[in-house]
XYZ file of C-alpha atoms in Angstrom:
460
model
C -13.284 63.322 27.548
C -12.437 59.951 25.585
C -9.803 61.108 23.379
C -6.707 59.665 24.924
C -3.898 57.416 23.412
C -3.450 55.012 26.306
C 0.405 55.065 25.223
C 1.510 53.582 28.375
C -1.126 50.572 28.062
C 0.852 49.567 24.955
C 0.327 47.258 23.318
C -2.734 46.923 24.393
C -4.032 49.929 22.790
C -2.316 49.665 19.451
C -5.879 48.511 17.902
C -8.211 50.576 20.771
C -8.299 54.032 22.283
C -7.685 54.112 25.441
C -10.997 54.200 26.787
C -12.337 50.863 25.349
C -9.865 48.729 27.192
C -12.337 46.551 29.230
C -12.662 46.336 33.084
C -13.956 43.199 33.588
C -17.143 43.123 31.362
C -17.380 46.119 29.675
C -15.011 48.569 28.177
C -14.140 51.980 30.880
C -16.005 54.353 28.988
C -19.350 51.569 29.389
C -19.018 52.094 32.743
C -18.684 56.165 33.023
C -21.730 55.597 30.911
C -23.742 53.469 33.301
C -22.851 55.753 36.021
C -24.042 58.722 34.339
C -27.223 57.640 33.652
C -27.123 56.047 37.211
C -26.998 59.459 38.341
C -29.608 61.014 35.658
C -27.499 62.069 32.830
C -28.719 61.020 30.078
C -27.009 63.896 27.285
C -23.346 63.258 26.949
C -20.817 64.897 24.836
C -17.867 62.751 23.880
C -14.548 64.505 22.805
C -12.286 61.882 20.606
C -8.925 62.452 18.953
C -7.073 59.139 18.635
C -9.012 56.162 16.620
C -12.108 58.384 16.938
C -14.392 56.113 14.930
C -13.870 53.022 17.039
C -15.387 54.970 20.262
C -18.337 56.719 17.727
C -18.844 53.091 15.909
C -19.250 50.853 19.313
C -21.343 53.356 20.925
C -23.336 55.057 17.800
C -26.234 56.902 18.499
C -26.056 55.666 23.067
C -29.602 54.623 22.295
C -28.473 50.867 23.623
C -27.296 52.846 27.165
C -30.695 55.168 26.807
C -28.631 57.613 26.506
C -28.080 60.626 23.912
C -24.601 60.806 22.742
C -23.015 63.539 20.786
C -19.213 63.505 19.235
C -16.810 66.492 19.281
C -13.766 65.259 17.602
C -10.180 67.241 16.970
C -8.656 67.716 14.413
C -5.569 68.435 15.855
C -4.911 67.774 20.260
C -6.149 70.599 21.617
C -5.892 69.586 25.501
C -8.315 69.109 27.965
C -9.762 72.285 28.303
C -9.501 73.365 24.158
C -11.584 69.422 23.637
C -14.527 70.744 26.038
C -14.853 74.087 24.065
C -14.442 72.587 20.681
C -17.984 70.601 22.071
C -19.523 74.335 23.193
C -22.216 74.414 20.256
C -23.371 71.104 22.302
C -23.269 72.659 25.873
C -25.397 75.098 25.466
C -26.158 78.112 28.398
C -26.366 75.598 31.622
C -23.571 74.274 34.012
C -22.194 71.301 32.731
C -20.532 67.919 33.824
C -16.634 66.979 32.675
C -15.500 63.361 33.486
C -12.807 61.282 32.143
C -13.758 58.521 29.787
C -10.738 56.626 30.846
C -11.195 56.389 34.746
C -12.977 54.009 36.913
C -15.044 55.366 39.709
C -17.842 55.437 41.758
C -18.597 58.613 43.201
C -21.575 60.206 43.725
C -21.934 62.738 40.729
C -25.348 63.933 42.129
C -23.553 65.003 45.325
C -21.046 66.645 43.785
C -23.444 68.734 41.331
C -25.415 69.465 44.487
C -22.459 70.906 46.071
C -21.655 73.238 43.499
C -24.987 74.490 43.301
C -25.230 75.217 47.059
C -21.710 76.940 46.813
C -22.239 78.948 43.801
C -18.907 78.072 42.389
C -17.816 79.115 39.130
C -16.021 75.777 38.671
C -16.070 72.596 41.133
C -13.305 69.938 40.879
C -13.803 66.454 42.457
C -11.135 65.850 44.314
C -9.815 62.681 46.332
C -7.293 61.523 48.816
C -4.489 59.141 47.580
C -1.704 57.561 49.601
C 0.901 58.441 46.966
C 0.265 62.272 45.540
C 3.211 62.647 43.958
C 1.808 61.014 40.156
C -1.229 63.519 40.579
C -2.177 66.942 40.407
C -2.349 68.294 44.354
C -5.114 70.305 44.871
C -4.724 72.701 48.202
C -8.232 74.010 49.598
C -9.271 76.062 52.493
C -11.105 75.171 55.915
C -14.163 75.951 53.403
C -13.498 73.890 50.586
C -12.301 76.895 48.392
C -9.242 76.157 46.165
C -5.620 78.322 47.391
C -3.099 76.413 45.258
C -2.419 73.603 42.607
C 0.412 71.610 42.637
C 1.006 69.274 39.542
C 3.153 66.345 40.389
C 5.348 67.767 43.326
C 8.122 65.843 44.564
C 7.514 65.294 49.202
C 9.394 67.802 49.937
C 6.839 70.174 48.228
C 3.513 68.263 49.187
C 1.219 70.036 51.668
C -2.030 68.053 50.898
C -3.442 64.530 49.625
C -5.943 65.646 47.662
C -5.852 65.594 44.339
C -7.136 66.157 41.038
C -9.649 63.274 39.594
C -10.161 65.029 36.367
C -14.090 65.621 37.250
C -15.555 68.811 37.324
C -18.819 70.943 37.182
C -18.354 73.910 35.196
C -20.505 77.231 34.567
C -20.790 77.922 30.759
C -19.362 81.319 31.564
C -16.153 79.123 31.851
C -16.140 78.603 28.319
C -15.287 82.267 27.466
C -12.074 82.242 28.803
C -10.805 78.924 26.775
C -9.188 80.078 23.709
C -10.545 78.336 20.262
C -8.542 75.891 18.441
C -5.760 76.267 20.527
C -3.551 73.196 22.393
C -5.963 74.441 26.834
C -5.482 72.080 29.840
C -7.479 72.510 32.863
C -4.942 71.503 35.167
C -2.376 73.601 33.391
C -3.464 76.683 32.023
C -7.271 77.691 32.606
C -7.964 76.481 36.605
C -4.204 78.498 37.268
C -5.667 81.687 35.408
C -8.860 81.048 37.362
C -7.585 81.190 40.351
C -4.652 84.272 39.867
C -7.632 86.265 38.681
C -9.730 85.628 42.146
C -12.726 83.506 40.421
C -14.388 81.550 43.312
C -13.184 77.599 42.137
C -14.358 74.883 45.280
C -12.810 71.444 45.633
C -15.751 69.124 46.844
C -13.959 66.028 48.669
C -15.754 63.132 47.264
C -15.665 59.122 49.191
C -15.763 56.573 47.256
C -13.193 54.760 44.699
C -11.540 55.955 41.633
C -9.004 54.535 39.623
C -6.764 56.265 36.898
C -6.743 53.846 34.544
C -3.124 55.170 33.417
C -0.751 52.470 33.789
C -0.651 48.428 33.343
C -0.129 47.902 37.371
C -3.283 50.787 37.549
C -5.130 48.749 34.848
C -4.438 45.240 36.808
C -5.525 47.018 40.183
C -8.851 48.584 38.517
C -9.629 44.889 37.285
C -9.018 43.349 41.052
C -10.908 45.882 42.677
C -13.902 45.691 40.669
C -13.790 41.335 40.950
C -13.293 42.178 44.543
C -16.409 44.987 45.023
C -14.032 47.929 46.355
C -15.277 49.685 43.259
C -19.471 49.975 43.179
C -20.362 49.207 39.314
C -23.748 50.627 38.671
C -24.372 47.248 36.121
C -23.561 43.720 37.431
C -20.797 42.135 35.979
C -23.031 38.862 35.551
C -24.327 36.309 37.210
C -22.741 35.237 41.056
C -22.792 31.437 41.093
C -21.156 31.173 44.564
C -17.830 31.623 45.820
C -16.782 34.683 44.410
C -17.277 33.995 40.754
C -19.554 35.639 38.047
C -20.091 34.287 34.993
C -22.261 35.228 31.323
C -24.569 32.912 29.216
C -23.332 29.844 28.209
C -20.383 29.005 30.033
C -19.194 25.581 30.297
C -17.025 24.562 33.038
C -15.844 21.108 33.297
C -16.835 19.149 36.898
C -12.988 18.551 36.907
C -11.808 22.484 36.623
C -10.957 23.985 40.367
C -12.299 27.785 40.603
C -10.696 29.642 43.175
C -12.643 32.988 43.268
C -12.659 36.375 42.551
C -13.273 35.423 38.979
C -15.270 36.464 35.957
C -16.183 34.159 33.517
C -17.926 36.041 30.107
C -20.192 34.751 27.779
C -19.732 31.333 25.857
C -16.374 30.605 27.713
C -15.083 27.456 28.383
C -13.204 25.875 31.299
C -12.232 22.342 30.291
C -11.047 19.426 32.609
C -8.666 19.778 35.353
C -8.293 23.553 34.854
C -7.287 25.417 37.623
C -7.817 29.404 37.845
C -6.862 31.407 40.573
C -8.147 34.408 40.924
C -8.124 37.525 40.801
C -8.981 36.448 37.051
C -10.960 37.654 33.912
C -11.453 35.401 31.274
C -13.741 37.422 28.726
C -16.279 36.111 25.821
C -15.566 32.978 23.922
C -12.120 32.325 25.101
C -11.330 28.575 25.785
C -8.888 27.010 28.848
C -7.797 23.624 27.163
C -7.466 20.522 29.512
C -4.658 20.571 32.808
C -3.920 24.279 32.617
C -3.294 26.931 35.093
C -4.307 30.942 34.637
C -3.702 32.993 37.692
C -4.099 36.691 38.440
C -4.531 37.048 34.586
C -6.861 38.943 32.322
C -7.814 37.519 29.369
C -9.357 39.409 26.403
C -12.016 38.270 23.996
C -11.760 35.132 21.572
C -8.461 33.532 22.959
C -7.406 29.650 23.104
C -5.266 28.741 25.597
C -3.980 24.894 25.003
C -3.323 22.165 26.849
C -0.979 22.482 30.089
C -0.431 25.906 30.082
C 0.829 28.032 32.707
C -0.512 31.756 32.878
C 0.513 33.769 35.958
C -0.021 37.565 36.536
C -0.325 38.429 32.680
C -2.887 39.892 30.285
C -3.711 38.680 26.926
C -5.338 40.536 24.251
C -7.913 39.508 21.444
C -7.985 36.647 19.690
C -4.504 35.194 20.451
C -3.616 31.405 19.905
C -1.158 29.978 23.113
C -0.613 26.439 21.674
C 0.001 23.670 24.767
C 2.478 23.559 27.037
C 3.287 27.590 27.373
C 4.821 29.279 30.097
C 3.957 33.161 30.282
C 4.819 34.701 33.169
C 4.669 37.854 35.352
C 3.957 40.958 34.036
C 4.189 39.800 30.491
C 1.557 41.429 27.898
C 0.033 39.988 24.651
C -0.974 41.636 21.957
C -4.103 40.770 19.243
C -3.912 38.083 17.080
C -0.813 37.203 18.306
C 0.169 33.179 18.025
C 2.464 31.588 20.197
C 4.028 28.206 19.375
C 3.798 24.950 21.524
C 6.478 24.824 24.262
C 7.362 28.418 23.939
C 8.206 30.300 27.302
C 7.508 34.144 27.794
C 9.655 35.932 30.780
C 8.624 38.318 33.118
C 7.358 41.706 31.974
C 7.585 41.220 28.003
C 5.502 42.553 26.072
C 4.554 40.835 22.295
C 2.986 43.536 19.762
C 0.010 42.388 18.065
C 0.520 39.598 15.849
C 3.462 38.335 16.722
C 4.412 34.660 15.874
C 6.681 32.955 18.524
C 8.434 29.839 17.392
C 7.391 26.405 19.451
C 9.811 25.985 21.925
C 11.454 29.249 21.921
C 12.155 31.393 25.353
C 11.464 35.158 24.815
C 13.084 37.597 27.114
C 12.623 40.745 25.741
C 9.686 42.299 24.459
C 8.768 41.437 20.760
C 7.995 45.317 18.555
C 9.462 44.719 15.410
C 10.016 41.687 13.688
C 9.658 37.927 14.782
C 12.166 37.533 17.566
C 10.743 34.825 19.249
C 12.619 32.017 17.519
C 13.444 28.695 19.168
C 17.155 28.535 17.717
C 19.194 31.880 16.642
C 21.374 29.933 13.516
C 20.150 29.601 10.488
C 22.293 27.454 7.510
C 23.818 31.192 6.811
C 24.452 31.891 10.491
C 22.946 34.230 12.876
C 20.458 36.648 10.283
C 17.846 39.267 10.933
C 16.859 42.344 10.225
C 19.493 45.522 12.173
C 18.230 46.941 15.145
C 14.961 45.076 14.675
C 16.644 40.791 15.279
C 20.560 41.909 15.500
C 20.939 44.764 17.781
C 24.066 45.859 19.844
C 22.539 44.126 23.108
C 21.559 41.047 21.099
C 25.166 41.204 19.635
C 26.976 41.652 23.785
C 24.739 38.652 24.918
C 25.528 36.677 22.104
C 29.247 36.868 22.405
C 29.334 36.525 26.212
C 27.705 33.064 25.399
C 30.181 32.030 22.894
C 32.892 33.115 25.569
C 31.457 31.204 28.225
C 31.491 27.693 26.213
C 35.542 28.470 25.197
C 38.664 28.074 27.683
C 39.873 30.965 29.572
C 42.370 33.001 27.680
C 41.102 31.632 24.841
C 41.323 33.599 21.515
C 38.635 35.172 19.050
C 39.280 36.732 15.690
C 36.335 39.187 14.991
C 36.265 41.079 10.967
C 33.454 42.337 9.526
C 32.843 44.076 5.987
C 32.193 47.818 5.259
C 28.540 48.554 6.225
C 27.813 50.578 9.109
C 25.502 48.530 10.578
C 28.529 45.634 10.515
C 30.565 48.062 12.367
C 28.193 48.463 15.384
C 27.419 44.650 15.765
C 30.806 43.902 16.010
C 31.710 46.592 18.235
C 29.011 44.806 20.420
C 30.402 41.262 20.186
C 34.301 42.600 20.666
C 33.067 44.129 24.207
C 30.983 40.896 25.228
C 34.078 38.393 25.031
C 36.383 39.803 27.461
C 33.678 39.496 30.340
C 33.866 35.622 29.858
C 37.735 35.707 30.216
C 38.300 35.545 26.601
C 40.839 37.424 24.485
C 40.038 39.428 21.089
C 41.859 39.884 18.202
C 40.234 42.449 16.106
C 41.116 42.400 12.854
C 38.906 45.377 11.289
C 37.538 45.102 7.799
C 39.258 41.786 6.456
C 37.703 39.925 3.855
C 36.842 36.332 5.345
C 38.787 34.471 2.970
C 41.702 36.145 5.113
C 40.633 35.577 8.220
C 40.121 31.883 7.917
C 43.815 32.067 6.616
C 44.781 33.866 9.277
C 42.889 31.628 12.029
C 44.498 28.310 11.031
């Protein structure tokens, strides 16, 4: 199942499906592939929805995985369930495998295939024990291993179990009856509940091993980590081990001046100039360049990027092909976008996030994340004042912030006249700036829809 939007990875999957954001060296879907065929599966249907041709264009024909790949893609979302049985003319009459395309893990599929063979299940889900249930789908089993109860996302008070759902399961084709065509069928929602009301024998096999729902940013960070660190088994090598915790591809240059402290993955045709230091956990993916004195910690960074001179990266992720010019800041939890440029000198707070190609002004501090428009200016005048486009640059927080600075460089008990003209959008922003003053001790005098001409006469 590959056919999910990945809207909480935004923006990192504006441009990708969720499934082709890379761990480390390869994209999450690569590596349900290599554990497939690890496990001799070598036939896979993949059901697509969202950006469908960018999965069925990188993967084609699975010949370069040895591997026989087959597409299923909706027209419309029909859920988890309704995506398997719009693939049935591919399934055929013989139990079949479903497994996320968006997960990492490393359990053993044969095992789990074995054990619903040997219990003659009509459906077996893979299930796993979290510390934290309460995000997941709680699966309740007997002393046997036969499912009682599902619980989707209880709060503690309702949790009787720490096993849940991984989103895994061997099905019999008889299962496919039951799913209605071209209709919105989850799994976890509407066909393993009707299973189970109606008495059809449904085991949960218990299965060791890691898995990661690749959901999240901080789940997408931790996947990362715990494959540099080997708490997730990868059935390919992420490249070569060079000593002290670091892996690198062909070509890489690293200067005899850079300081590596590992885990770290270094892909293909990167370079690591002088006096670079990198802390990991770090991935610094194909032909991406670290310019002379900077510093990238805990950071992930995509394909194709340029990072200048004396930059400081800590605990972010940067997408494709993004230009940071020297002497940029970006810190914690802050997300780039592709193709994004950001100017020399520029600083980017804690947990913002820039949409893809984004231009940030040199020198400018950005403390809010960047959708619409160019925000990231260095100065907010212009020669006609403060301009930009309403509720994109000028919004009613922009507009509080803005006036509690002006308040803050004026005496207390100071006065400000505030007018404005007829728009709408006029009458918001100045609502905004009228409640900002009085916080810095400063008076208003609101003089409602004045022309200026009368105001400065009235301010003299």
């Amino acid at each position: 199942m590959a056919g999910g939007e990945g809207s909480r990875l935004r923006p990192l999957t504006v441009g990708r499906p969720k499934p082709m954001v890379p761990i480390v060296n390869k994209s999450v879907i690569g590596h349900i592939l290599d554990l497939l065929k690890s496990h001799g599966i070598t036939e896979v249907v993949i059901t697509l929805r969202y950006m469908a041709a960018t999965i069925q264009d990188f993967l084609d024909d699975g010949s370069s995985y040895g591997m026989t790949l087959h597409y299923a893609v909706e027209e419309v979302p029909l859920g988890t369930a309704g995506s398997v049985k719009n693939a049935a003319e591919f399934l055929g009459d013989e139990p079949f495998l479903v497994i996320s395309g968006d997960a990492l893990t490393d359990f053993d599929l044969s095992a789990v295939i074995a054990s619903h063979q040997a219990k003659k299940a009509i459906a077996t889900m893979t299930l796993t024990r979290v510390d934290d249930p309460l995000e997941y789908g709680v699966i309740v089993t007997d002393d046997d291993g036969w499912i009682t109860q599902f619980l989707e996302k209880p709060t503690w008070g309702e949790l009787i179990s720490d096993t849940v759902n991984t989103g895994i399961y061997v099905l019999e084709p008889e299962v496919l009856a039951r799913i209605p065509d071209n209709e919105f069928f989850d799994f976890s929602n509407d066909l393993f509940p009707c299973l189970l009301e109606e008495g059809v024998p449904m085991h949960g096999y218990i299965a060791d091993g890691y898995w990661c729902d690749v959901g999240n940013m901080a789940e997408y960070l931790r996947a990362n980590s715990d494959a540099l660190y080997g708490r997730v088994k990868l059935s390919q090598p992420v490249g070569e081990h060079i000593g002290g915790n670091i892996w690198v591809g062909k070509n890489v240059e690293i200067a005899p001046s850079a300081q590596l402290f590992g885990p770290i993955y270094l892909g293909n045709d990167v370079k690591i100039k002088g006096d670079v230091v990198v802390y990991g956990p770090a991935v610094i993916r194909d032909y991406s360049v670290i310019d002379n004195h900077s510093r990238v910690e805990r950071s992930i960074l995509w394909r194709n990027n340029y990072v200048g001179e004396s930059c400081e990266l800590r605990g972010v992720v940067v997408s494709r092909q993004c230009t940071i010019k020297s002497k940029v800041a970006i810190f914690e939890g802050a997300i780039v976008g592709d193709n994004c440029v950001i100017g020399e000198g520029a600083a980017i707070h804690a947990n913002v996030k820039l949409w893809p190609r984004k231009m940030i002004e040199p020198g400018a501090t950005v403390r809010e994340s960047v959708i619409w428009g160019n925000q990231g200016r260095r100065s907010l005048f212009t020669r006609f004042g403060v301009s930009g486009v309403v509720n994109v640059d000028l919004t009613p927080e922009f507009a509080a912030k803005l006036s509690a600075a002006l308040g803050a460089t004026l005496e207390k008990g100071s006065f400000v006249a505030v007018n404005r003209d007829i728009h709408r959008a006029s009458r918001m922003i100045k609502r905004a700036l009228v409640s900002g003053l009085p916080g810095a001790g400063v008076n208003v005098w609101d003089l409602g829809t004045v022309a200026i001409p009368v105001t400065r006469f009235f301010v003299r």
